[in-house]
Amino acid sequence: MQKLLIARPAFEDPGPGRSPVFGKARSGASLRTATAAAGPEGSTSRSGPVARAKGDRGSAILEFTGFLPLLLLIGMAVIQLGLVGYSYSQAGSAARAGARSAAQGASAELSAKAAMSDWLADKTDIDTPGMGDTVTVKATVEIPTLVPFADFGWEAEREVTMPADD
């Protein structure tokens, strides 16, 4: 006579004290373990994700709402860091364009502000301390803040020196 082997599905609970693989008893499992898992009427309690899901219902949204302020704070910090980097880049571009124009005898302030983004050009100071054999232009850009009504007074400064054309 041949034996017919029937494999159990992986999601089926084999019962207390039984291994999920081939229904064999687990090592160290005893009758005490099986009776301790039994409910008050003697029926075994159901274990697994189905039993836990009933008591943990809605816990994921609570964890997300607790973590959301931290995510928003990190996002705002990353955007603010990007604004700081962009302001330094624009200050460098303005100082370079202003020094190039001043070295050729044109207005340093007009060409420096034309080389920048319009929304940052209004909050930029262009300074040309002295002109001789070399031309130095210093651009100071007020760094915009992401938090409204907060003025930290942050500024990005870049200074460029070029030889004056004769």
mmCIF file of C-alpha atoms in Angstrom:
data_model
loop_
_atom_site.group_PDB
_atom_site.id
_atom_site.type_symbol
_atom_site.label_atom_id
_atom_site.label_comp_id
_atom_site.label_asym_id
_atom_site.label_seq_id
_atom_site.Cartn_x
_atom_site.Cartn_y
_atom_site.Cartn_z
ATOM 1 C CA MET A 1 0.000 0.000 0.000
ATOM 2 C CA GLN A 2 1.298 3.441 -0.913
ATOM 3 C CA LYS A 3 1.194 6.373 1.462
ATOM 4 C CA LEU A 4 -0.367 9.551 0.196
ATOM 5 C CA LEU A 5 1.443 12.683 1.455
ATOM 6 C CA ILE A 6 -0.639 15.807 1.721
ATOM 7 C CA ALA A 7 1.238 19.053 2.275
ATOM 8 C CA ARG A 8 -0.370 21.668 4.471
ATOM 9 C CA PRO A 9 -0.592 25.228 3.198
ATOM 10 C CA ALA A 10 1.975 27.574 4.733
ATOM 11 C CA PHE A 11 -0.679 29.853 6.242
ATOM 12 C CA GLU A 12 -2.548 27.145 8.154
ATOM 13 C CA ASP A 13 -2.012 27.122 11.921
ATOM 14 C CA PRO A 14 -0.962 23.579 12.918
ATOM 15 C CA GLY A 15 -2.057 24.062 16.523
ATOM 16 C CA PRO A 16 -0.176 24.469 19.779
ATOM 17 C CA GLY A 17 2.893 22.338 20.275
ATOM 18 C CA ARG A 18 3.066 21.466 16.588
ATOM 19 C CA SER A 19 5.625 22.629 14.070
ATOM 20 C CA PRO A 20 4.361 24.525 11.041
ATOM 21 C CA VAL A 21 6.482 22.165 8.907
ATOM 22 C CA PHE A 22 4.817 18.748 8.364
ATOM 23 C CA GLY A 23 2.836 18.973 11.634
ATOM 24 C CA LYS A 24 5.604 17.329 13.722
ATOM 25 C CA ALA A 25 5.890 18.131 17.402
ATOM 26 C CA ARG A 26 8.380 20.872 18.211
ATOM 27 C CA SER A 27 11.388 20.012 20.269
ATOM 28 C CA GLY A 28 10.765 20.992 23.874
ATOM 29 C CA ALA A 29 7.014 21.270 23.344
ATOM 30 C CA SER A 30 5.046 19.479 25.991
ATOM 31 C CA LEU A 31 1.483 18.739 26.877
ATOM 32 C CA ARG A 32 1.661 21.586 29.371
ATOM 33 C CA THR A 33 2.280 24.062 26.534
ATOM 34 C CA ALA A 34 -0.737 22.814 24.649
ATOM 35 C CA THR A 35 -3.035 22.987 27.666
ATOM 36 C CA ALA A 36 -1.739 26.423 28.683
ATOM 37 C CA ALA A 37 -2.700 27.760 25.264
ATOM 38 C CA ALA A 38 -6.213 26.423 25.632
ATOM 39 C CA GLY A 39 -8.965 28.897 26.432
ATOM 40 C CA PRO A 40 -11.431 28.675 29.314
ATOM 41 C CA GLU A 41 -13.682 26.264 27.426
ATOM 42 C CA GLY A 42 -10.774 24.068 26.470
ATOM 43 C CA SER A 43 -10.560 25.360 22.904
ATOM 44 C CA THR A 44 -7.177 26.493 21.715
ATOM 45 C CA SER A 45 -6.749 30.227 21.244
ATOM 46 C CA ARG A 46 -5.994 31.387 17.783
ATOM 47 C CA SER A 47 -2.540 32.858 17.299
ATOM 48 C CA GLY A 48 -1.128 34.725 14.372
ATOM 49 C CA PRO A 49 -1.774 37.991 12.578
ATOM 50 C CA VAL A 50 -5.566 37.563 12.537
ATOM 51 C CA ALA A 51 -5.836 37.501 16.322
ATOM 52 C CA ARG A 52 -3.417 40.401 16.788
ATOM 53 C CA ALA A 53 -5.021 42.583 14.151
ATOM 54 C CA LYS A 54 -8.236 42.920 16.135
ATOM 55 C CA GLY A 55 -6.491 44.448 19.171
ATOM 56 C CA ASP A 56 -3.983 46.536 17.204
ATOM 57 C CA ARG A 57 -6.528 48.111 14.923
ATOM 58 C CA GLY A 58 -5.609 51.722 14.126
ATOM 59 C CA SER A 59 -2.167 51.595 15.736
ATOM 60 C CA ALA A 60 -0.383 52.274 12.444
ATOM 61 C CA ILE A 61 -2.119 55.626 11.973
ATOM 62 C CA LEU A 62 -1.267 56.595 15.550
ATOM 63 C CA GLU A 63 2.376 55.752 15.003
ATOM 64 C CA PHE A 64 2.376 57.733 11.747
ATOM 65 C CA THR A 65 0.799 60.809 13.349
ATOM 66 C CA GLY A 66 3.367 60.658 16.128
ATOM 67 C CA PHE A 67 6.182 60.471 13.595
ATOM 68 C CA LEU A 68 4.746 63.086 11.196
ATOM 69 C CA PRO A 69 6.057 66.206 13.022
ATOM 70 C CA LEU A 70 9.567 64.785 12.929
ATOM 71 C CA LEU A 71 9.252 64.097 9.199
ATOM 72 C CA LEU A 72 8.016 67.641 8.573
ATOM 73 C CA LEU A 73 10.847 69.121 10.637
ATOM 74 C CA ILE A 74 13.443 67.116 8.714
ATOM 75 C CA GLY A 75 11.840 68.135 5.412
ATOM 76 C CA MET A 76 11.857 71.812 6.364
ATOM 77 C CA ALA A 77 15.504 71.581 7.474
ATOM 78 C CA VAL A 78 16.478 70.039 4.124
ATOM 79 C CA ILE A 79 14.646 72.776 2.196
ATOM 80 C CA GLN A 80 16.251 75.492 4.374
ATOM 81 C CA LEU A 81 19.673 73.968 3.739
ATOM 82 C CA GLY A 82 18.925 74.119 0.014
ATOM 83 C CA LEU A 83 17.997 77.808 0.314
ATOM 84 C CA VAL A 84 21.288 78.510 2.097
ATOM 85 C CA GLY A 85 23.281 76.773 -0.640
ATOM 86 C CA TYR A 86 21.333 78.514 -3.390
ATOM 87 C CA SER A 87 21.913 81.915 -1.742
ATOM 88 C CA TYR A 88 25.662 81.330 -1.598
ATOM 89 C CA SER A 89 25.648 80.284 -5.251
ATOM 90 C CA GLN A 90 23.721 83.411 -6.257
ATOM 91 C CA ALA A 91 26.054 85.628 -4.197
ATOM 92 C CA GLY A 92 29.043 84.135 -6.031
ATOM 93 C CA SER A 93 27.427 84.669 -9.424
ATOM 94 C CA ALA A 94 26.549 88.276 -8.565
ATOM 95 C CA ALA A 95 30.043 89.085 -7.300
ATOM 96 C CA ARG A 96 31.678 87.541 -10.373
ATOM 97 C CA ALA A 97 29.393 89.353 -12.842
ATOM 98 C CA GLY A 98 29.767 92.643 -10.949
ATOM 99 C CA ALA A 99 33.567 92.375 -10.876
ATOM 100 C CA ARG A 100 33.674 91.549 -14.590
ATOM 101 C CA SER A 101 31.543 94.604 -15.429
ATOM 102 C CA ALA A 102 33.398 96.912 -13.051
ATOM 103 C CA ALA A 103 36.732 95.794 -14.535
ATOM 104 C CA GLN A 104 35.466 96.935 -17.934
ATOM 105 C CA GLY A 105 34.189 100.256 -16.571
ATOM 106 C CA ALA A 106 30.441 99.446 -16.430
ATOM 107 C CA SER A 107 28.111 99.497 -13.429
ATOM 108 C CA ALA A 108 28.902 96.638 -11.065
ATOM 109 C CA GLU A 109 25.557 96.772 -9.242
ATOM 110 C CA LEU A 110 23.363 96.581 -12.352
ATOM 111 C CA SER A 111 25.194 93.643 -13.894
ATOM 112 C CA ALA A 112 25.494 91.829 -10.541
ATOM 113 C CA LYS A 113 21.751 92.005 -9.877
ATOM 114 C CA ALA A 114 21.004 91.045 -13.494
ATOM 115 C CA ALA A 115 23.043 87.844 -12.999
ATOM 116 C CA MET A 116 20.872 86.755 -10.053
ATOM 117 C CA SER A 117 17.376 85.421 -9.591
ATOM 118 C CA ASP A 118 14.874 88.265 -9.390
ATOM 119 C CA TRP A 119 13.442 87.205 -6.028
ATOM 120 C CA LEU A 120 16.908 87.368 -4.425
ATOM 121 C CA ALA A 121 18.205 90.449 -6.253
ATOM 122 C CA ASP A 122 15.985 92.798 -4.233
ATOM 123 C CA LYS A 123 17.586 91.608 -0.977
ATOM 124 C CA THR A 124 21.187 91.898 -2.191
ATOM 125 C CA ASP A 125 23.816 94.529 -1.417
ATOM 126 C CA ILE A 126 26.630 95.053 -3.905
ATOM 127 C CA ASP A 127 29.706 96.801 -2.572
ATOM 128 C CA THR A 128 32.731 97.975 -4.601
ATOM 129 C CA PRO A 129 35.198 99.121 -1.938
ATOM 130 C CA GLY A 130 37.968 100.437 -4.153
ATOM 131 C CA MET A 131 39.083 100.506 -7.728
ATOM 132 C CA GLY A 132 42.647 100.668 -8.867
ATOM 133 C CA ASP A 133 44.658 98.060 -10.709
ATOM 134 C CA THR A 134 42.210 95.469 -9.403
ATOM 135 C CA VAL A 135 38.472 95.632 -8.927
ATOM 136 C CA THR A 136 36.863 93.982 -5.902
ATOM 137 C CA VAL A 137 33.124 93.409 -5.682
ATOM 138 C CA LYS A 138 31.443 92.038 -2.564
ATOM 139 C CA ALA A 139 27.894 90.631 -2.857
ATOM 140 C CA THR A 140 25.849 90.101 0.311
ATOM 141 C CA VAL A 141 22.605 88.169 -0.097
ATOM 142 C CA GLU A 142 20.000 87.903 2.659
ATOM 143 C CA ILE A 143 19.205 84.198 3.033
ATOM 144 C CA PRO A 144 15.429 83.633 2.907
ATOM 145 C CA THR A 145 13.935 81.587 5.721
ATOM 146 C CA LEU A 146 11.289 78.941 5.342
ATOM 147 C CA VAL A 147 9.591 79.813 8.624
ATOM 148 C CA PRO A 148 7.320 82.844 8.175
ATOM 149 C CA PHE A 149 7.779 85.775 10.571
ATOM 150 C CA ALA A 150 11.233 84.502 11.552
ATOM 151 C CA ASP A 151 14.225 86.621 10.619
ATOM 152 C CA PHE A 152 17.456 84.992 11.667
ATOM 153 C CA GLY A 153 19.626 87.613 9.964
ATOM 154 C CA TRP A 154 21.519 85.044 7.933
ATOM 155 C CA GLU A 155 23.580 86.428 5.052
ATOM 156 C CA ALA A 156 25.649 84.862 2.310
ATOM 157 C CA GLU A 157 28.731 86.840 1.284
ATOM 158 C CA ARG A 158 31.040 86.349 -1.652
ATOM 159 C CA GLU A 159 33.875 88.572 -2.757
ATOM 160 C CA VAL A 160 35.573 88.521 -6.178
ATOM 161 C CA THR A 161 38.680 90.438 -7.277
ATOM 162 C CA MET A 162 39.576 90.900 -10.951
ATOM 163 C CA PRO A 163 42.256 92.911 -12.722
ATOM 164 C CA ALA A 164 40.960 96.171 -14.197
ATOM 165 C CA ASP A 165 41.111 96.533 -17.958
ATOM 166 C CA ASP A 166 43.162 99.435 -19.237
#
